[in-house]
Short mmCIF file of C-alpha atoms in Angstrom, two decimals:
data_model
loop_
_atom_site.label_atom_id
_atom_site.label_comp_id
_atom_site.label_asym_id
_atom_site.label_seq_id
_atom_site.Cartn_x
_atom_site.Cartn_y
_atom_site.Cartn_z
CA ASP A 13 85.50 135.16 22.76
CA ILE A 14 85.23 132.38 23.94
CA GLN A 15 81.82 132.88 26.25
CA VAL A 16 81.59 130.13 29.14
CA THR A 17 78.64 128.78 30.79
CA GLN A 18 78.23 127.52 33.32
CA SER A 19 75.66 125.53 35.89
CA PRO A 20 73.31 125.32 37.84
CA SER A 21 73.45 128.95 38.96
CA PHE A 22 72.11 127.65 42.08
CA VAL A 23 72.26 124.97 44.39
CA SER A 24 70.86 123.99 47.83
CA ALA A 25 72.75 121.21 49.39
CA SER A 26 73.47 119.93 52.72
CA VAL A 27 76.54 119.34 54.90
CA GLY A 28 77.70 116.00 53.73
CA ASP A 29 76.80 116.52 50.07
CA ARG A 30 78.14 115.89 47.35
CA VAL A 31 78.34 119.08 44.70
CA THR A 32 79.01 119.43 40.76
CA ILE A 33 79.08 122.69 38.93
CA THR A 34 79.45 122.32 35.61
CA CYS A 35 81.61 124.98 32.98
CA ARG A 36 81.04 125.30 29.12
CA ALA A 37 83.36 126.90 26.90
CA SER A 38 81.63 128.08 23.59
CA GLN A 39 84.88 126.57 21.59
CA SER A 40 88.48 124.09 22.95
CA ILE A 41 89.56 126.04 25.50
CA ALA A 42 92.60 123.51 25.94
CA GLY A 43 92.25 122.35 29.80
CA TRP A 44 92.53 125.74 30.42
CA LEU A 45 89.94 126.52 32.79
CA ALA A 46 89.84 127.71 36.08
CA TRP A 47 87.92 127.74 38.78
CA TYR A 48 87.56 130.50 42.14
CA GLN A 49 85.08 130.22 45.59
CA GLN A 50 84.16 133.99 46.63
CA LYS A 51 82.18 134.36 50.27
CA PRO A 52 80.44 137.74 50.83
CA GLY A 53 82.40 140.72 50.58
CA LYS A 54 85.51 139.18 49.98
CA ALA A 55 87.70 138.95 46.97
CA PRO A 56 87.11 135.74 44.98
CA LYS A 57 90.16 132.99 46.19
CA LEU A 58 91.77 130.70 43.36
CA LEU A 59 91.15 126.97 43.86
CA ILE A 60 91.89 125.20 40.87
CA TYR A 61 93.51 125.79 37.90
CA ALA A 62 94.71 124.14 34.82
CA ALA A 63 91.37 122.66 34.44
CA SER A 64 92.25 119.81 37.91
CA THR A 65 95.04 121.26 39.78
CA LEU A 66 94.34 121.83 43.14
CA GLN A 67 96.11 125.74 44.44
CA THR A 68 98.10 125.49 47.38
CA GLY A 69 96.30 125.33 50.84
CA VAL A 70 92.54 124.16 49.04
CA PRO A 71 91.27 121.21 51.11
CA SER A 72 91.25 118.36 48.77
CA ARG A 73 87.55 117.68 48.46
CA PHE A 74 87.60 120.06 45.49
CA SER A 75 88.11 118.46 42.57
CA GLY A 76 88.39 119.73 38.86
CA SER A 77 88.39 117.77 35.48
CA GLY A 78 86.97 117.86 31.92
CA SER A 79 88.38 118.72 28.64
CA GLY A 80 87.65 119.94 25.61
CA THR A 81 85.04 122.82 25.78
CA ASP A 82 83.51 121.18 29.15
CA TYR A 83 84.62 121.08 32.86
CA THR A 84 83.50 120.05 36.11
CA LEU A 85 83.56 121.09 39.88
CA THR A 86 83.09 118.56 42.25
CA ILE A 87 82.84 119.39 46.14
CA SER A 88 82.84 115.48 47.41
CA SER A 89 81.76 116.40 50.72
CA LEU A 90 80.02 120.04 51.26
CA GLN A 91 81.71 121.30 54.77
CA PRO A 92 79.59 124.39 56.21
CA GLU A 93 82.70 126.90 55.45
CA ASP A 94 81.57 126.27 51.35
CA PHE A 95 78.50 127.64 51.34
CA ALA A 96 79.87 130.60 48.43
CA THR A 97 79.51 131.44 44.79
CA TYR A 98 81.73 129.37 42.64
CA TYR A 99 83.22 130.96 38.94
CA CYS A 100 84.51 129.06 36.34
CA GLN A 101 87.10 131.57 33.90
CA GLN A 102 88.87 130.76 30.97
CA ALA A 103 92.46 131.60 31.04
CA ASN A 104 93.24 130.12 27.31
CA SER A 105 93.05 133.35 25.74
CA PHE A 106 92.48 136.69 26.05
CA PRO A 107 88.90 137.76 26.55
CA SER A 108 89.51 136.00 29.75
CA HIS A 109 85.50 135.61 30.56
CA PHE A 110 84.40 133.97 33.82
CA GLY A 111 81.22 131.48 33.77
CA GLY A 112 77.84 133.36 35.23
CA GLY A 113 78.62 131.60 39.08
CA THR A 114 76.91 128.85 41.13
CA LYS A 115 75.60 130.06 44.75
CA VAL A 116 75.73 126.95 46.62
CA GLU A 117 73.23 127.69 49.57
CA ILE A 118 72.98 125.55 53.22
CA LYS A 119 69.60 123.04 52.32
CA GLN B 16 104.43 137.93 50.19
CA MET B 17 102.86 139.68 47.36
CA GLN B 18 99.97 142.26 48.07
CA LEU B 19 98.13 143.91 46.11
CA GLN B 20 96.28 147.05 47.27
CA GLU B 21 93.53 148.87 45.41
CA SER B 22 93.00 152.58 45.70
CA GLY B 23 91.12 155.55 44.48
CA PRO B 24 87.53 157.73 44.99
CA GLY B 25 84.94 155.78 45.50
CA LEU B 26 82.19 158.12 44.02
CA VAL B 27 82.47 159.47 40.60
CA LYS B 28 80.68 161.47 38.79
CA ALA B 29 78.68 160.09 35.92
CA SER B 30 80.72 160.73 32.26
CA GLU B 31 83.92 161.06 33.85
CA THR B 32 86.50 159.09 34.03
CA LEU B 33 86.90 156.67 36.91
CA SER B 34 91.03 156.13 37.96
CA LEU B 35 92.07 153.34 39.80
CA THR B 36 95.80 152.05 41.62
CA CYS B 37 96.60 148.73 42.10
CA THR B 38 100.16 149.12 44.39
CA VAL B 39 101.98 145.30 44.57
CA SER B 40 103.84 144.88 47.93
CA GLY B 41 106.03 142.28 48.53
CA GLY B 42 107.42 141.95 45.14
CA SER B 43 108.69 142.68 41.63
CA ILE B 44 105.87 144.00 39.63
CA ASN B 45 108.94 143.54 36.98
CA ASN B 46 108.09 139.49 37.10
CA SER B 47 107.91 138.27 33.71
CA ASP B 48 106.13 135.06 35.04
CA TYR B 49 102.80 137.12 36.20
CA TYR B 50 100.34 139.22 34.11
CA TRP B 51 98.61 142.18 36.23
CA GLY B 52 94.56 142.07 35.81
CA TRP B 53 91.13 144.23 36.77
CA ILE B 54 88.18 142.54 37.17
CA ARG B 55 84.82 144.41 38.48
CA GLN B 56 81.64 142.54 40.13
CA PRO B 57 78.80 144.84 40.28
CA PRO B 58 76.44 145.19 43.06
CA GLY B 59 74.29 141.57 44.21
CA LYS B 60 75.90 140.49 40.30
CA GLY B 61 79.04 138.22 38.85
CA LEU B 62 82.30 139.32 37.95
CA GLU B 63 83.08 140.98 34.94
CA TRP B 64 87.22 140.70 33.88
CA ILE B 65 88.28 144.39 32.51
CA GLY B 66 91.50 143.28 30.98
CA THR B 67 95.31 142.99 31.82
CA ILE B 68 98.69 144.19 31.81
CA TYR B 69 102.54 142.54 30.96
CA TYR B 70 105.57 144.18 32.76
CA ARG B 71 106.17 144.96 28.85
CA GLY B 72 103.15 147.13 28.53
CA GLY B 73 101.51 144.91 26.46
CA THR B 74 97.43 145.04 27.46
CA HIS B 75 94.45 143.09 26.53
CA TYR B 76 90.94 144.60 26.94
CA ASN B 77 86.79 143.48 27.56
CA PRO B 78 85.45 144.13 23.84
CA SER B 79 82.28 145.40 25.74
CA LEU B 80 85.01 147.99 27.31
CA LYS B 81 87.97 148.24 25.39
CA SER B 82 86.63 151.59 23.65
CA ARG B 83 86.31 153.67 27.54
CA VAL B 84 89.61 151.59 29.25
CA THR B 85 93.20 152.61 29.56
CA ILE B 86 95.20 150.06 31.52
CA SER B 87 99.49 151.62 32.39
CA LEU B 88 102.10 149.68 34.43
CA ASP B 89 104.79 152.10 36.63
CA THR B 90 107.03 149.61 37.19
CA SER B 91 109.24 152.62 39.58
CA ARG B 92 106.71 152.61 41.57
CA HIS B 93 105.06 148.91 41.48
CA GLN B 94 101.58 150.30 40.26
CA PHE B 95 99.29 149.56 38.58
CA SER B 96 96.19 151.91 36.92
CA LEU B 97 92.86 151.57 35.43
CA ASN B 98 91.03 154.42 34.12
CA LEU B 99 87.40 153.56 33.04
CA ARG B 100 85.76 156.62 31.05
CA SER B 101 82.63 158.41 30.28
CA VAL B 102 81.32 156.08 33.46
CA THR B 103 77.66 156.00 33.72
CA ALA B 104 75.34 153.96 36.62
CA VAL B 105 75.99 151.11 35.05
CA ASP B 106 79.85 151.24 35.90
CA THR B 107 78.89 150.53 39.84
CA ALA B 108 80.87 148.02 40.87
CA VAL B 109 83.33 146.30 43.20
CA TYR B 110 87.24 146.80 41.14
CA TYR B 111 89.44 144.38 42.17
CA CYS B 112 92.80 144.40 40.76
CA ALA B 113 94.53 140.32 40.54
CA ARG B 114 97.62 138.96 39.72
CA LEU B 115 97.35 136.14 36.54
CA TYR B 116 100.16 133.92 36.13
CA LEU B 117 98.20 130.64 34.87
CA ALA B 118 94.85 131.97 36.69
CA LEU B 119 94.55 135.05 38.86
CA ASP B 120 96.28 133.10 41.78
CA LEU B 121 95.99 137.05 44.20
CA TRP B 122 93.94 139.25 44.27
CA GLY B 123 93.63 142.62 46.14
CA PRO B 124 90.76 143.45 48.59
CA GLY B 125 88.87 145.00 46.18
CA THR B 126 87.26 148.76 46.23
CA LEU B 127 83.89 150.23 45.59
CA VAL B 128 83.35 152.96 43.49
CA THR B 129 80.00 154.59 42.81
CA VAL B 130 78.95 156.20 39.79
CA SER B 131 76.57 159.39 41.00
CA SER B 132 74.09 160.96 38.81
#
């Protein structure tokens, strides 16, 4: 199995802040990483796939980067609607594990 | 526009089998571009990938659940299903079905299944 480790598990930030979340795979996943946003009581929503491709309709303040084993989700200027929990998922091979999640809360 | 909807009992007794169905509407479940998957989330915890099925029937399962899980497809009813055997309290979770195309790009709203003793 390819495991994914996400950090940090918690971020306290203010509106307008730049936020960065990282995900590390236990072996190379060749860019096959996805990022999701989940709000309480809702299903996760796909933000980014293939490490850096923005899903249709996702605001451009979200961006993804990385290669090999190390990946990053960046929110360039945090908006009130961005306070949520974020998950990464490796999509290189089955089983397709998720990271443990990062909760972004209001400072 | 394609939509997914989970259905099934919200309460299952310990040691019994949890059975859920995901109904696909607004599109074809036979599309060769897609896999179909199940994911769960225990209350207050993170996401756990359960497994996926391809339209031709090939399956992949989380090794931690593999001995208890079966995912199947009924193309005539536009549905795919999850069976999880011998459940215990740790199987209490919100269960989501989802479409996999490069990533999990379409999700059902989820259904809470509670395992009672």
